[in-house]
C-alpha atoms as a PDB file:
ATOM      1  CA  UNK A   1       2.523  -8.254   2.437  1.00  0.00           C
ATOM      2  CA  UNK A   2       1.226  -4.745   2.206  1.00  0.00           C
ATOM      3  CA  UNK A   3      -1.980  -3.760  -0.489  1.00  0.00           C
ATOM      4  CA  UNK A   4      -2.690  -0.643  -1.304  1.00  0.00           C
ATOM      5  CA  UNK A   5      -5.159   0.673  -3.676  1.00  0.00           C
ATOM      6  CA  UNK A   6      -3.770   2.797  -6.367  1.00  0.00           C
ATOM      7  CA  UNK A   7       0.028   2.250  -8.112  1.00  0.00           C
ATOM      8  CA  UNK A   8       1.094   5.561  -6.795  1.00  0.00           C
ATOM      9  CA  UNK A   9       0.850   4.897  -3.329  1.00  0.00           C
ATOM     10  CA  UNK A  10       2.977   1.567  -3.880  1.00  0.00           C
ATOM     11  CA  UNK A  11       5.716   3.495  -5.644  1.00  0.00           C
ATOM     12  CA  UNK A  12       5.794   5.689  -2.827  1.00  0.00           C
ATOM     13  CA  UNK A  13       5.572   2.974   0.019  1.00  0.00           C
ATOM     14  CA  UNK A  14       8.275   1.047  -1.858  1.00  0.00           C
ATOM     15  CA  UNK A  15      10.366   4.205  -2.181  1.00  0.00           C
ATOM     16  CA  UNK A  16      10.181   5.273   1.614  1.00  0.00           C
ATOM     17  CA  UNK A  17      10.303   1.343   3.522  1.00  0.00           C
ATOM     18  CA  UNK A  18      14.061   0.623   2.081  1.00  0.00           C
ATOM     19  CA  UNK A  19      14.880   3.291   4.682  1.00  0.00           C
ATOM     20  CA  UNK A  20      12.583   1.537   7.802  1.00  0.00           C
ATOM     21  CA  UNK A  21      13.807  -2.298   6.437  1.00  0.00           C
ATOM     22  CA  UNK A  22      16.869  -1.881   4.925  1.00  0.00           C
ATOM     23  CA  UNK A  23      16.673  -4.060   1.758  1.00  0.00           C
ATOM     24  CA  UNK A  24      15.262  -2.680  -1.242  1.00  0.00           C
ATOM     25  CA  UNK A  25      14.635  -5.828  -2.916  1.00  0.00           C
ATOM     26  CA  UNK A  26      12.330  -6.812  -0.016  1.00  0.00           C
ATOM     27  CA  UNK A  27      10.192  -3.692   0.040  1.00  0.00           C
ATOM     28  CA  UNK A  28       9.662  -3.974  -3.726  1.00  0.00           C
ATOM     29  CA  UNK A  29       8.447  -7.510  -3.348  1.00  0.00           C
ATOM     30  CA  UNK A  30       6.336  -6.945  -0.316  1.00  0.00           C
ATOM     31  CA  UNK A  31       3.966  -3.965  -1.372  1.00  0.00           C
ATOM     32  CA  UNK A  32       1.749  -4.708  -4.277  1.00  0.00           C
ATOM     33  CA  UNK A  33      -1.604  -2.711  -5.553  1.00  0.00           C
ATOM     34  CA  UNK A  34      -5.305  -4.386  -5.206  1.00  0.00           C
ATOM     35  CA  UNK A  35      -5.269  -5.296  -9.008  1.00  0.00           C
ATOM     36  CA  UNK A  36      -1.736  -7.548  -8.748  1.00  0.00           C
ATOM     37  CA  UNK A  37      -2.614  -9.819  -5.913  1.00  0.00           C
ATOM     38  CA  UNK A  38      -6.355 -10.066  -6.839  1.00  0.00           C
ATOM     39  CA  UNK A  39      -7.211 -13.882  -6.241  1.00  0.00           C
ATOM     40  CA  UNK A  40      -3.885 -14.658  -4.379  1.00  0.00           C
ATOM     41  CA  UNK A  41      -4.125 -15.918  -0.580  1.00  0.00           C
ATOM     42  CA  UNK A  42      -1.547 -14.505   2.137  1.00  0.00           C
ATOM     43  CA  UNK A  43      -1.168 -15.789   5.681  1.00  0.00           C
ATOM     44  CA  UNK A  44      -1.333 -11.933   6.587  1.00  0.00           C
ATOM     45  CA  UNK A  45      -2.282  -8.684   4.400  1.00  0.00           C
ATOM     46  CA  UNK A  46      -1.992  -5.335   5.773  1.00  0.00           C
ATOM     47  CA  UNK A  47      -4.364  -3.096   3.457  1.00  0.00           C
ATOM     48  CA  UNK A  48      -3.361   0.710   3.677  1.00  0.00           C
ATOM     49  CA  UNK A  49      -5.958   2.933   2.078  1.00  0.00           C
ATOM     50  CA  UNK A  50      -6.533   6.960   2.223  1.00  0.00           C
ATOM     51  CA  UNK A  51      -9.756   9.289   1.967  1.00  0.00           C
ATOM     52  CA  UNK A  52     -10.065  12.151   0.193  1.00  0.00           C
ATOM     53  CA  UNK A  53     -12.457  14.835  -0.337  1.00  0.00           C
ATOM     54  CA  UNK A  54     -12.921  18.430  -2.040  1.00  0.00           C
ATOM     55  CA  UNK A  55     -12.494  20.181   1.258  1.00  0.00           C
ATOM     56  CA  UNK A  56     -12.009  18.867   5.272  1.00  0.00           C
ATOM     57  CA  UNK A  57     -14.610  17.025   6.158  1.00  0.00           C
ATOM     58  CA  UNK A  58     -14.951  15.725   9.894  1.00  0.00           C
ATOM     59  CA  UNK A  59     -15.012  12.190  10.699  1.00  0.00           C
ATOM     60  CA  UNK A  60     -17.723  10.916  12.898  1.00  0.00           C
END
């Protein structure tokens, strides 16, 4: 199970892991968004998540 936070970034994940996996079916089941699994339990969640800001910031 993969989460990520926005419905973009899941139609992109599920668009680009067919390719890495090889079954389509699998990667659309298998990546969701915060709001669809919200109160559901997993053995194992990956959470993927990005930053962004109005110009480069460095990390500390």
């Amino acid at each position: 199970m993969l989460i990520v936070p926005h419905l973009a970034q899941r139609l992109a994940v599920v668009r680009h892991l067919p390719l890495l996996i090889g079954d389509s079916q699998l990667a659309d089941a298998s990546v969701g968004s915060v709001d669809s699994y919200q109160g559901g339990e997993r053995d194992v969640v990956l959470y993927g998540f990005t930053r962004s800001t109005p110009k480069a910031v460095p990390a500390f």
